[in-house]
XYZ file of C-alpha atoms in Angstrom:
772
model
C 15.860 -5.713 -24.400
C 19.227 -4.656 -25.891
C 21.394 -7.275 -27.610
C 25.118 -7.787 -27.120
C 26.034 -5.851 -30.275
C 24.623 -2.668 -28.762
C 26.338 -2.828 -25.341
C 28.953 -0.237 -26.223
C 26.550 2.206 -27.865
C 24.135 1.725 -24.989
C 26.831 2.702 -22.492
C 27.719 5.747 -24.526
C 24.097 6.810 -24.739
C 23.621 6.396 -21.010
C 26.727 8.529 -20.435
C 25.273 11.262 -22.658
C 22.059 11.063 -20.637
C 24.007 11.541 -17.385
C 25.771 14.591 -18.807
C 22.400 16.172 -19.592
C 21.302 15.511 -16.007
C 24.489 16.891 -14.484
C 25.416 13.480 -13.026
C 28.749 11.698 -13.379
C 29.295 7.984 -12.790
C 32.521 7.104 -11.040
C 34.122 4.123 -9.395
C 33.846 3.738 -5.621
C 36.849 3.838 -3.345
C 37.317 0.967 -0.901
C 36.867 2.800 2.374
C 37.453 0.901 5.634
C 34.403 -0.180 7.620
C 32.938 2.280 10.091
C 32.938 0.646 13.505
C 31.214 1.983 16.614
C 33.231 3.720 19.233
C 35.002 1.147 21.391
C 33.657 2.808 24.526
C 30.019 2.567 23.427
C 27.553 0.307 25.164
C 27.135 -1.733 21.991
C 30.586 -3.299 22.325
C 29.688 -4.744 25.695
C 27.196 -7.082 24.056
C 28.059 -10.739 23.641
C 28.557 -12.406 20.298
C 25.287 -14.293 20.680
C 23.447 -11.045 21.274
C 25.016 -9.644 18.165
C 23.833 -12.477 15.959
C 20.247 -12.001 17.057
C 20.351 -8.251 16.460
C 21.710 -8.051 12.943
C 18.332 -7.313 11.360
C 17.530 -4.067 13.276
C 21.175 -3.024 12.857
C 20.894 -3.280 9.098
C 17.743 -1.179 9.314
C 19.682 1.640 10.911
C 22.518 1.417 8.406
C 20.162 1.330 5.455
C 18.267 4.426 6.542
C 21.512 6.275 7.191
C 22.693 5.327 3.713
C 19.595 6.863 2.150
C 19.957 10.154 3.956
C 23.627 10.542 2.997
C 23.061 9.489 -0.594
C 20.280 12.000 -0.997
C 21.774 14.989 0.743
C 21.186 16.994 -2.409
C 17.508 17.584 -1.800
C 16.307 15.300 0.939
C 16.586 16.064 4.637
C 14.995 14.041 7.389
C 13.469 15.297 10.604
C 14.410 13.801 13.916
C 10.776 12.712 14.024
C 11.209 10.797 10.775
C 13.949 8.591 12.152
C 13.388 8.445 15.873
C 9.730 7.563 16.211
C 10.013 3.839 15.481
C 13.635 3.035 16.180
C 15.321 1.876 19.333
C 18.501 3.754 20.087
C 20.146 0.520 21.183
C 19.828 -0.821 17.650
C 22.189 1.862 16.391
C 24.853 1.012 18.969
C 25.305 -2.609 17.966
C 28.883 -3.341 16.814
C 28.040 -4.131 13.197
C 30.099 -2.197 10.615
C 28.220 0.052 8.253
C 28.119 -0.632 4.534
C 31.489 0.096 2.963
C 31.988 1.748 -0.388
C 33.333 -1.492 -1.846
C 30.146 -3.336 -0.795
C 27.307 -3.655 -3.277
C 24.922 -0.823 -2.349
C 22.327 -1.908 -4.894
C 19.126 -2.134 -2.833
C 17.700 -4.820 -5.138
C 20.279 -7.433 -4.104
C 20.359 -6.526 -0.412
C 18.685 -9.760 0.744
C 20.364 -12.003 -1.833
C 23.769 -11.106 -0.436
C 22.660 -11.537 3.196
C 20.726 -14.792 3.095
C 22.346 -16.108 6.245
C 20.941 -13.141 8.201
C 17.314 -13.654 7.180
C 15.696 -16.922 8.158
C 13.947 -19.188 5.701
C 12.682 -22.718 6.154
C 13.054 -23.608 2.474
C 15.985 -25.225 0.721
C 18.276 -22.685 -0.887
C 18.869 -24.865 -3.955
C 15.282 -24.235 -5.027
C 15.798 -20.533 -5.558
C 16.456 -18.672 -8.765
C 19.011 -15.875 -8.843
C 18.845 -12.284 -9.945
C 20.086 -11.508 -13.392
C 23.561 -10.191 -13.997
C 22.134 -6.753 -14.667
C 22.056 -6.200 -10.927
C 25.834 -6.031 -10.900
C 25.916 -3.274 -13.511
C 26.780 -0.592 -10.956
C 28.286 -2.728 -8.218
C 31.554 -0.772 -8.162
C 30.151 2.582 -9.234
C 28.240 5.448 -7.658
C 26.425 8.539 -8.880
C 27.478 11.711 -7.080
C 25.897 14.901 -8.325
C 27.684 17.591 -10.282
C 27.328 21.122 -8.942
C 27.129 22.580 -12.435
C 23.573 21.569 -13.282
C 20.343 20.672 -11.507
C 19.823 16.929 -11.298
C 16.272 16.982 -12.719
C 13.110 19.042 -13.037
C 12.471 18.989 -9.287
C 15.832 20.417 -8.270
C 15.450 22.955 -11.051
C 12.078 24.018 -9.682
C 13.552 26.914 -7.799
C 15.460 27.961 -10.935
C 13.582 30.781 -12.660
C 14.591 29.352 -16.009
C 12.036 26.555 -15.575
C 9.435 28.585 -13.677
C 7.289 31.551 -14.530
C 7.063 34.660 -12.411
C 3.819 35.746 -10.781
C 2.927 39.312 -11.585
C 0.173 41.427 -10.099
C -1.199 42.215 -13.553
C -1.371 38.642 -14.865
C -2.425 36.067 -12.315
C -3.512 33.284 -14.673
C -0.220 32.030 -16.102
C -1.758 29.020 -17.823
C -5.128 29.010 -19.566
C -5.505 25.328 -18.641
C -6.042 26.362 -14.999
C -9.175 28.026 -13.648
C -8.519 30.819 -11.158
C -5.337 29.035 -10.049
C -4.377 31.610 -7.411
C -7.657 32.031 -5.572
C -7.204 32.358 -1.810
C -10.191 30.061 -1.276
C -8.002 27.077 -2.221
C -5.984 27.581 0.960
C -8.561 29.172 3.291
C -9.921 26.941 6.053
C -13.700 26.486 6.171
C -15.008 26.983 9.725
C -18.730 26.298 9.347
C -18.997 23.102 7.267
C -17.889 19.822 8.953
C -17.698 18.019 5.597
C -14.825 20.039 4.114
C -11.685 21.747 5.330
C -11.175 24.262 2.454
C -13.607 26.846 1.110
C -12.998 25.759 -2.463
C -11.710 22.286 -3.511
C -8.580 22.150 -5.624
C -10.494 20.159 -8.259
C -12.215 23.370 -9.360
C -8.843 24.516 -10.638
C -9.065 21.947 -13.460
C -11.523 21.514 -16.304
C -11.631 17.745 -15.717
C -11.530 17.701 -11.914
C -13.514 15.203 -9.878
C -16.642 16.407 -8.114
C -17.007 15.554 -4.413
C -20.373 16.194 -2.781
C -21.153 15.700 0.896
C -24.064 13.305 1.548
C -24.369 13.355 5.314
C -23.173 12.165 8.725
C -24.767 9.362 10.739
C -24.068 7.830 14.142
C -24.377 4.038 14.058
C -25.734 2.162 17.069
C -23.646 -0.263 19.139
C -20.364 1.214 17.939
C -18.812 3.238 20.722
C -15.160 2.354 21.172
C -13.485 0.879 18.085
C -9.819 0.157 18.680
C -7.280 2.533 17.165
C -4.041 1.840 15.270
C -5.513 -0.776 12.933
C -5.407 -0.942 9.154
C -8.597 -0.366 7.187
C -11.438 -2.094 9.071
C -14.290 -1.076 6.785
C -15.481 -2.561 3.484
C -18.528 -3.242 1.281
C -20.143 -6.593 0.441
C -23.000 -7.353 -1.971
C -25.744 -9.931 -2.319
C -27.133 -11.564 -5.456
C -29.986 -9.030 -5.608
C -27.618 -6.064 -5.919
C -27.982 -4.862 -2.326
C -24.894 -3.416 -0.669
C -23.870 -3.775 2.972
C -21.330 -1.835 5.021
C -19.052 -4.071 7.110
C -17.216 -2.585 10.105
C -14.891 -4.313 12.566
C -14.993 -3.483 16.270
C -12.621 -5.362 18.554
C -13.259 -9.027 17.604
C -16.694 -8.456 16.050
C -17.870 -7.837 12.501
C -20.940 -5.559 12.360
C -22.947 -5.286 9.133
C -25.332 -2.483 8.128
C -27.604 -2.132 5.144
C -28.188 1.198 3.394
C -31.007 3.695 3.264
C -31.658 3.856 -0.478
C -33.071 7.370 -0.269
C -30.074 9.160 1.285
C -27.331 6.543 0.546
C -26.324 6.432 4.218
C -26.076 3.238 6.295
C -29.035 2.585 8.575
C -28.369 3.131 12.263
C -29.132 -0.451 13.303
C -27.068 -3.398 12.178
C -28.604 -6.306 10.270
C -25.980 -8.745 11.537
C -23.330 -8.803 14.209
C -21.112 -11.766 15.050
C -17.927 -12.505 16.973
C -14.806 -13.940 15.360
C -12.921 -14.896 18.519
C -12.453 -18.599 19.352
C -14.206 -20.313 22.295
C -11.054 -20.042 24.392
C -7.786 -18.078 24.295
C -4.575 -20.085 24.196
C -1.172 -19.042 25.454
C 0.050 -19.039 21.858
C -2.633 -16.530 20.915
C -1.391 -14.124 23.571
C 2.282 -14.604 22.730
C 1.992 -13.839 19.005
C -0.470 -10.929 19.295
C 0.291 -7.232 19.652
C -2.182 -6.863 22.545
C -1.959 -9.936 24.848
C -4.795 -8.760 27.134
C -7.276 -9.404 24.301
C -5.478 -10.980 21.329
C -8.490 -11.447 19.028
C -9.030 -7.930 17.659
C -9.480 -7.507 13.909
C -6.563 -5.719 12.233
C -7.824 -5.505 8.646
C -10.786 -6.540 6.483
C -11.015 -6.773 2.719
C -13.496 -7.879 0.031
C -12.619 -9.649 -3.226
C -15.193 -10.323 -5.949
C -13.819 -13.437 -7.659
C -12.354 -16.091 -5.403
C -13.407 -19.408 -6.948
C -16.052 -17.407 -8.818
C -17.638 -15.945 -5.663
C -17.275 -12.829 -3.553
C -15.271 -13.369 -0.384
C -14.695 -11.341 2.803
C -11.319 -11.692 4.531
C -10.379 -10.683 8.086
C -6.865 -10.471 9.547
C -6.800 -11.178 13.284
C -4.285 -10.196 15.936
C -3.957 -13.783 17.225
C -2.470 -14.918 13.893
C -5.748 -16.115 12.371
C -6.829 -15.343 8.828
C -10.533 -15.950 8.182
C -12.426 -16.014 4.896
C -16.180 -16.076 4.398
C -18.004 -16.361 1.130
C -20.389 -13.425 1.323
C -23.201 -15.830 0.425
C -22.657 -17.420 3.834
C -23.054 -14.076 5.598
C -26.053 -13.030 3.492
C -27.879 -16.231 4.501
C -27.531 -15.235 8.155
C -28.731 -11.703 7.380
C -31.849 -13.004 5.662
C -32.530 -15.567 8.378
C -32.442 -12.901 11.103
C -35.018 -10.702 9.275
C -34.188 -7.704 11.435
C -36.022 -5.177 9.289
C -39.263 -7.154 9.386
C -39.215 -8.114 13.070
C -38.004 -4.911 14.643
C -38.720 -2.237 12.090
C -36.948 1.083 11.784
C -38.234 2.837 14.888
C -35.571 4.232 17.188
C -37.171 3.668 20.577
C -35.165 2.137 23.428
C -37.023 -1.197 23.388
C -36.328 -1.862 19.731
C -32.680 -0.973 20.202
C -32.466 -3.418 23.119
C -33.988 -6.232 21.026
C -31.764 -5.374 18.062
C -28.558 -5.494 20.128
C -29.304 -8.673 22.068
C -30.581 -10.616 19.082
C -26.953 -11.266 18.027
C -25.559 -12.140 21.450
C -23.229 -15.136 21.192
C -23.731 -15.498 17.435
C -20.900 -17.200 15.526
C -20.611 -17.411 11.754
C -18.022 -20.064 11.007
C -15.602 -19.024 8.268
C -15.470 -21.026 5.054
C -11.660 -21.005 5.307
C -9.435 -20.400 8.298
C -5.642 -20.140 8.460
C -3.297 -19.940 11.405
C -0.142 -17.927 10.756
C 2.885 -17.499 12.981
C 2.200 -13.956 14.199
C -0.368 -11.147 14.148
C -1.795 -10.816 10.609
C -2.024 -7.374 8.966
C -1.803 -7.582 5.163
C -4.085 -9.457 2.743
C -4.732 -9.553 -0.988
C -6.394 -11.902 -3.494
C -5.740 -12.848 -7.111
C -7.670 -14.826 -9.706
C -6.485 -15.446 -13.264
C -6.933 -17.929 -16.122
C -4.114 -19.583 -18.068
C -4.093 -20.252 -21.823
C -5.962 -23.529 -21.284
C -8.799 -21.800 -19.465
C -7.864 -23.134 -16.035
C -8.701 -20.796 -13.157
C -6.118 -20.118 -10.459
C -6.943 -18.635 -7.028
C -4.210 -17.158 -4.844
C -4.044 -15.385 -1.494
C -1.111 -13.449 -0.073
C -0.854 -12.432 3.577
C 1.719 -10.738 5.789
C 2.172 -11.098 9.517
C 4.476 -9.824 12.234
C 6.955 -12.618 11.620
C 8.192 -10.034 9.074
C 7.521 -12.339 6.138
C 4.973 -12.937 3.385
C 2.982 -16.136 2.811
C 1.474 -17.114 -0.550
C -1.462 -19.557 -0.590
C -2.644 -21.452 -3.658
C -6.111 -22.974 -3.541
C -6.554 -26.039 -5.745
C -10.288 -26.418 -6.331
C -10.191 -30.052 -7.434
C -8.203 -31.048 -4.344
C -10.269 -28.727 -2.095
C -6.992 -27.853 -0.427
C -4.534 -25.010 0.107
C -0.797 -25.128 -0.528
C 1.579 -22.428 0.644
C 5.106 -21.055 0.584
C 6.609 -18.515 2.972
C 9.222 -15.883 2.155
C 12.322 -15.188 4.161
C 12.232 -12.584 6.910
C 12.761 -8.930 6.008
C 13.783 -5.990 8.169
C 10.491 -5.171 9.888
C 6.715 -5.687 9.919
C 4.697 -5.541 6.691
C 1.397 -3.638 7.084
C 0.256 -4.199 3.492
C 0.835 -6.553 0.553
C -0.600 -6.357 -2.975
C -0.456 -8.538 -6.061
C 1.297 -6.643 -8.848
C 1.320 -9.022 -11.829
C 1.158 -12.656 -12.875
C 2.510 -14.646 -15.803
C 2.354 -18.276 -16.953
C 5.172 -19.443 -19.235
C 4.801 -21.916 -22.077
C 6.432 -24.537 -19.838
C 3.700 -24.076 -17.219
C 5.756 -22.043 -14.743
C 3.706 -19.461 -12.827
C 5.437 -16.170 -11.916
C 3.599 -13.949 -9.452
C 4.895 -10.601 -8.192
C 3.816 -9.145 -4.842
C 4.613 -5.659 -3.534
C 5.216 -5.164 0.190
C 5.149 -2.002 2.294
C 7.471 -2.293 5.284
C 7.614 0.061 8.255
C 11.404 -0.060 8.140
C 11.035 2.304 5.178
C 11.263 -0.401 2.522
C 9.216 -0.984 -0.604
C 9.847 -4.456 -2.006
C 8.581 -6.690 -4.786
C 8.747 -10.430 -4.114
C 8.673 -12.914 -6.959
C 6.904 -16.206 -6.277
C 7.462 -19.050 -8.730
C 5.670 -22.392 -8.777
C 4.539 -25.290 -10.961
C 1.410 -27.421 -10.707
C 1.895 -31.183 -10.774
C -0.653 -33.483 -12.355
C -1.768 -36.720 -10.772
C -4.554 -38.317 -8.740
C -4.958 -38.016 -4.982
C -5.229 -40.866 -2.536
C -8.865 -41.178 -1.435
C -8.050 -41.177 2.289
C -5.822 -38.159 1.834
C -8.499 -36.282 -0.090
C -11.191 -36.967 2.518
C -8.872 -36.020 5.405
C -7.795 -32.632 4.073
C -11.267 -31.829 2.825
C -12.473 -31.927 6.444
C -9.563 -29.812 7.696
C -11.068 -26.791 9.483
C -7.857 -24.806 10.065
C -4.862 -24.585 7.749
C -1.692 -24.229 9.847
C 1.497 -22.627 8.544
C 3.594 -23.902 11.434
C 3.566 -27.693 11.807
C 4.359 -27.320 15.517
C 1.138 -25.363 16.050
C -0.752 -27.964 14.068
C 0.484 -30.875 16.207
C -0.349 -28.987 19.392
C -3.915 -28.237 18.241
C -4.643 -31.484 16.405
C -7.938 -33.241 17.050
C -7.112 -36.457 18.957
C -10.201 -38.158 17.512
C -8.732 -38.205 14.003
C -7.151 -41.570 13.328
C -4.089 -42.215 11.181
C -3.483 -38.485 10.768
C 0.310 -38.821 10.995
C 0.358 -41.468 8.302
C -1.827 -39.413 6.002
C 0.289 -36.310 6.565
C 3.462 -38.163 5.601
C 2.120 -39.276 2.239
C 0.596 -35.887 1.384
C 0.825 -35.299 -2.360
C 2.795 -32.132 -3.208
C 0.495 -30.751 -5.865
C 2.242 -27.369 -5.994
C 6.028 -27.204 -6.343
C 7.212 -23.833 -5.051
C 10.588 -22.238 -5.582
C 12.059 -20.120 -2.835
C 10.561 -16.590 -3.041
C 13.103 -13.861 -3.677
C 13.194 -10.084 -3.619
C 13.115 -8.868 -7.200
C 13.407 -5.125 -6.579
C 13.693 -3.035 -3.436
C 14.070 0.595 -2.456
C 14.464 2.368 0.879
C 12.812 5.572 2.144
C 13.523 7.934 4.976
C 10.209 7.212 6.742
C 7.880 4.296 7.389
C 6.078 2.805 4.393
C 2.443 1.900 5.102
C 0.533 1.035 1.926
C 1.210 -0.053 -1.648
C -1.473 -0.220 -4.338
C -0.912 -1.302 -7.985
C -2.585 0.386 -10.947
C -2.177 -0.006 -14.699
C -1.133 2.955 -16.823
C -4.305 2.493 -18.896
C -6.301 3.966 -16.000
C -4.390 7.260 -15.827
C -6.273 10.388 -16.825
C -4.753 11.782 -20.036
C -4.129 15.544 -19.871
C -2.489 17.877 -22.354
C -0.094 19.651 -19.986
C 2.631 18.617 -17.560
C 1.641 21.516 -15.334
C -1.926 20.201 -15.114
C -0.684 16.652 -14.461
C 1.168 17.703 -11.289
C -1.027 20.686 -10.378
C 1.707 23.317 -10.729
C 0.778 26.432 -12.744
C 4.324 27.814 -12.317
C 5.878 25.119 -14.511
C 7.398 26.392 -17.753
C 6.539 23.392 -19.827
C 8.262 24.171 -23.104
C 11.723 24.063 -21.549
C 11.042 20.820 -19.676
C 9.660 19.145 -22.804
C 12.773 20.190 -24.710
C 14.936 18.706 -21.975
C 12.997 15.397 -22.121
C 13.406 15.304 -25.904
C 17.172 15.713 -25.548
C 17.331 12.934 -22.962
C 15.263 10.653 -25.193
C 17.632 11.222 -28.071
C 20.615 10.488 -25.859
C 19.114 7.208 -24.612
C 17.565 5.783 -27.763
C 17.408 7.488 -31.129
C 14.658 5.124 -32.301
C 12.306 5.925 -29.424
C 11.691 9.642 -29.139
C 9.748 9.496 -25.884
C 11.930 7.047 -23.985
C 13.255 9.774 -21.722
C 9.726 10.334 -20.388
C 10.059 7.077 -18.428
C 12.791 8.571 -16.211
C 11.298 11.901 -15.185
C 10.561 12.858 -11.598
C 8.089 15.600 -10.710
C 6.986 16.873 -7.346
C 3.228 16.995 -7.056
C 1.994 20.255 -5.598
C -0.057 19.875 -2.400
C -1.785 22.638 -0.505
C -0.430 23.827 2.829
C -3.140 24.824 5.301
C -1.022 25.148 8.411
C -1.214 28.419 10.275
C 2.505 28.164 11.050
C 5.537 27.927 8.797
C 7.310 24.628 9.452
C 10.482 23.052 8.115
C 8.403 20.546 6.110
C 7.155 23.402 3.927
C 10.609 23.885 2.394
C 11.600 20.236 2.067
C 11.597 18.665 -1.348
C 9.265 15.795 -2.092
C 11.920 13.407 -3.371
C 11.545 10.154 -1.474
C 14.525 8.101 -2.712
C 18.237 8.809 -3.077
C 20.064 10.115 -6.154
C 22.386 7.104 -6.280
C 19.458 4.699 -6.064
C 17.584 6.604 -8.762
C 20.314 6.371 -11.388
C 21.013 2.720 -10.663
C 17.371 2.075 -11.526
C 17.544 4.150 -14.675
C 20.682 2.293 -15.787
C 19.021 -1.085 -15.284
C 15.671 0.111 -16.600
C 16.942 1.198 -20.021
C 18.187 -2.357 -20.525
C 14.881 -4.024 -19.721
C 11.727 -1.919 -19.461
C 9.021 -4.488 -18.834
C 5.614 -2.914 -18.292
C 3.547 0.193 -17.721
C 2.213 -0.770 -14.303
C 2.635 1.554 -11.333
C 2.522 1.431 -7.552
C 0.913 4.185 -5.487
C 2.684 4.202 -2.120
C 1.962 6.018 1.121
C 4.442 6.689 3.892
C 3.764 8.352 7.221
C 3.568 11.816 5.626
C 3.941 11.507 1.852
C 2.489 9.903 -1.268
C 4.610 8.613 -4.142
C 4.175 6.982 -7.542
C 6.600 4.239 -8.633
C 7.108 2.244 -11.794
C 6.324 -1.355 -10.810
C 9.079 -2.907 -12.930
C 12.039 -0.849 -11.689
C 10.690 0.982 -8.592
C 11.775 4.260 -10.162
C 9.844 7.089 -8.506
C 8.103 9.269 -11.104
C 6.209 11.560 -8.732
C 5.994 12.323 -5.006
C 4.556 14.910 -2.678
C 5.805 16.904 0.242
C 4.033 16.329 3.535
C 0.400 15.949 2.495
C -1.311 17.079 5.722
C 0.232 19.856 7.798
C -2.904 21.001 9.624
C -2.539 21.106 13.408
C -5.373 18.793 14.489
C -6.195 18.603 18.221
C -5.133 15.306 19.809
C -4.115 13.734 23.095
C -1.101 11.586 23.958
C -2.670 8.384 22.611
C -4.272 9.761 19.462
C -1.077 11.385 18.152
C 0.227 7.987 17.002
C -2.627 7.885 14.470
C -0.913 10.587 12.437
C 0.024 8.277 9.558
C -1.385 7.573 6.098
C -2.090 3.895 6.657
C -5.361 3.658 4.679
C -5.515 4.064 0.895
C -7.904 3.039 -1.864
C -7.356 3.189 -5.626
C -10.406 3.765 -7.852
C -9.174 2.923 -11.378
C -12.380 4.022 -13.146
C -11.959 7.538 -11.728
C -8.143 7.566 -12.114
C -7.659 8.493 -8.481
C -6.423 7.354 -5.105
C -7.929 8.239 -1.739
C -5.346 8.459 1.054
C -6.373 8.758 4.693
C -4.465 9.893 7.735
C -6.141 8.237 10.694
C -5.762 11.451 12.677
C -8.690 12.872 10.704
C -7.956 13.985 7.123
C -8.312 12.392 3.681
C -7.127 13.530 0.271
C -7.995 12.572 -3.301
C -5.087 12.528 -5.740
C -5.860 12.304 -9.472
C -3.528 10.018 -11.432
C -2.596 11.807 -14.666
C -0.492 11.193 -17.759
C 0.872 13.816 -20.122
C 2.873 12.762 -23.204
C 4.255 9.666 -21.516
C 5.000 11.326 -18.138
C 3.014 9.786 -15.273
C 2.229 11.878 -12.213
C -0.547 12.846 -9.789
C -2.202 16.007 -8.571
C -4.210 16.886 -5.487
C -7.923 17.625 -5.997
C -9.691 17.314 -2.635
C -8.987 17.446 1.100
C -11.778 16.431 3.460
C -13.483 16.382 5.973
C -13.197 19.248 8.452
C -10.835 17.563 10.898
C -11.000 20.486 13.301
C -14.761 20.223 13.672
C -14.802 16.413 13.900
C -11.808 15.927 16.205
C -13.788 15.754 19.442
C -16.097 12.737 19.557
C -18.531 11.068 21.934
C -15.749 9.456 23.975
C -12.907 11.939 23.710
C -10.879 12.449 20.546
C -12.034 10.417 17.565
C -9.883 9.082 14.736
C -10.653 7.507 11.363
C -10.872 3.721 11.517
C -11.906 2.799 7.988
C -12.594 3.774 4.390
C -15.219 2.028 2.260
C -15.970 2.766 -1.385
C -19.241 1.752 -3.037
C -19.838 1.967 -6.782
C -23.239 3.327 -7.774
C -23.026 4.439 -11.400
C -26.183 6.032 -12.777
C -25.460 5.074 -16.379
C -22.926 2.572 -17.770
C -20.575 5.314 -18.941
C -21.078 7.635 -15.985
C -18.895 6.413 -13.122
C -20.096 7.294 -9.644
C -18.896 6.192 -6.208
C -20.027 6.710 -2.633
C -17.188 7.168 -0.137
C -17.693 6.332 3.552
C -15.278 7.392 6.288
C -15.900 5.550 9.566
C -14.656 6.775 12.942
C -13.710 5.085 16.199
C -16.851 6.322 17.989
C -19.272 4.973 15.386
C -20.010 7.966 13.155
C -19.882 7.607 9.367
C -19.293 10.554 7.017
C -20.469 9.930 3.434
C -19.587 11.582 0.109
C -20.621 11.307 -3.532
C -17.591 11.179 -5.878
C -17.916 11.367 -9.653
C -16.558 12.987 -12.786
C -17.003 16.742 -12.957
C -19.593 18.499 -15.083
C -16.910 19.740 -17.501
C -15.519 16.280 -18.166
C -16.143 15.092 -21.735
C -17.150 11.587 -20.633
C -19.754 12.953 -18.248
C -21.239 15.396 -20.750
C -21.443 12.896 -23.601
C -23.183 10.338 -21.378
C -25.859 12.773 -20.246
């Protein structure tokens, strides 16, 4: 953090940095507001209609702002903007953001509190620091004299090397970098789409080996358009189980230890839907005809010291089971002993009907205000050794709810954020901190399909004091935790006496402050997932070109440029400029046709937004944590403290996969999984392709490179019941030796097939060789 004595020198250094980048900072002119045409349909709306429509209107204005601010390198397709937006939203008579408005994305919600509902008192909120106003009256237009950064200079031959016919290997750190097999489609093997994986280009690439394909019984028509509905649970004996969700059921399979594939018959199958469907269930779901489908499942290994399985339901329910509870049912059924492994019709009939009508009551159940989609868990200890267990969930009320479970009280406490622009398909805990005064600060990242990436800050204190005995006994027996008190009153058990009196004297163990948006950025396409990862898990490489997978990069000139920027920003920290570098990760194009996406740059945020973040970041650089984010078409890497984008891709998958009218809406990267021990992320497009990106670091620059694309989506597109899509991704750790990290990867499809892979460090990796 800079002190007051260095404010002037800091400003001068930042100005020198901008000169090196070819950017000039200038004051904004106060342009008049841009109003819709007076003859448009939007002006015929009433004032009441306008007040209810301000949120989608701001969405439109925000996305327009990004495209104009980033007209240097970023262009958006009509498909990028039109697929999820109603044309009527853009005709509402709300003026667009003026130049004299604060266009800092971080304070967007703070300055529009009246437009976003919250049921908490506003005097309990903390405010953003004054640093957010640093560039309130300034903007960052580009200068035409210089490229803005390494990405825009990519097409400049000064920073790239030429490919000659005589010398194909431009960098000795790459292995046969220009082989045609890296871009040639494989037609005979259903497990891979390319003849040679990109990982073979690197000495330390990950090795992906196909295990096999298996069709699981009693899984024929899994619903599409869900989040990840596949995960792994474990028992106390070290056995693993594959959990899949189908409609409202959870189906569990054990594994064949010989081939590492799940067995065809399930060992447990139970329904999560309630005994009856209420009108409220239908109203708040996305599919009223059957509102109890599972949207997302997730496993966490340390909730109150035990492994827990969570399921997000379309009717607004959030259910949690300790896996011990499920394992007891598996052992009590004894499927393997009673039925055996034979595949005859009679055994299949007995296996399927054995679970008819089975219910496994959850250990915890919550009722939220809308369809639930996002879920994450957190456990940490404070300096006194006290354990804290938190849950965060997102629903289609366009808000985030944080739950705190107090073990001594056997009770949950919660706080809900204000509404944001659109639905939140995924939430993730980013960091936590406990101050000396006992104040807990928890940061949560949110992916929003309005094209937003946000970080909420939740702040709370824990009050000491005894509970009333009647109160303790009442809440201990509470079977459902309601977020909305109106829902709770409507569904209350009439047999419980004195419930109103007990509710009124409920002890407020947790004192929450109003959650606020700490940082926020806006993209040009829907944001689907956000996954945190610490910089300590990045794979250290000795070349920037290897880090981003680009053998054309002329590294010596880029390193010299970073050194100059570091000197301009902070003479005492030579590598400080490495924190503010953007690189485009090279991804393979396997399309048979040349499309406009091939020539579009990978930059995902605007130039103005980028330099606002740099300006604030040099004043307070907090941590080395990162967020790996997926949009509909792209992957990006962000610093978690400032949301500065350090690396992004072009469109990851451009293969023309066969589909019908319904399946085409699965063409989005809405499933991701980070494997820290392998320094990689697996990103899945539900239309049928997955990619493995290796997270790399070179001399303080953090980036990612593509190493694998799988399976053969062309060969697997047509399933048992028409076109199949990917419904889930499960990752199972099975390391041979303590220092040899090995994972099994399972892709599950909507017609019940599972494709399995073995993922581990390559034979040339030093860690692998030394361990063997």
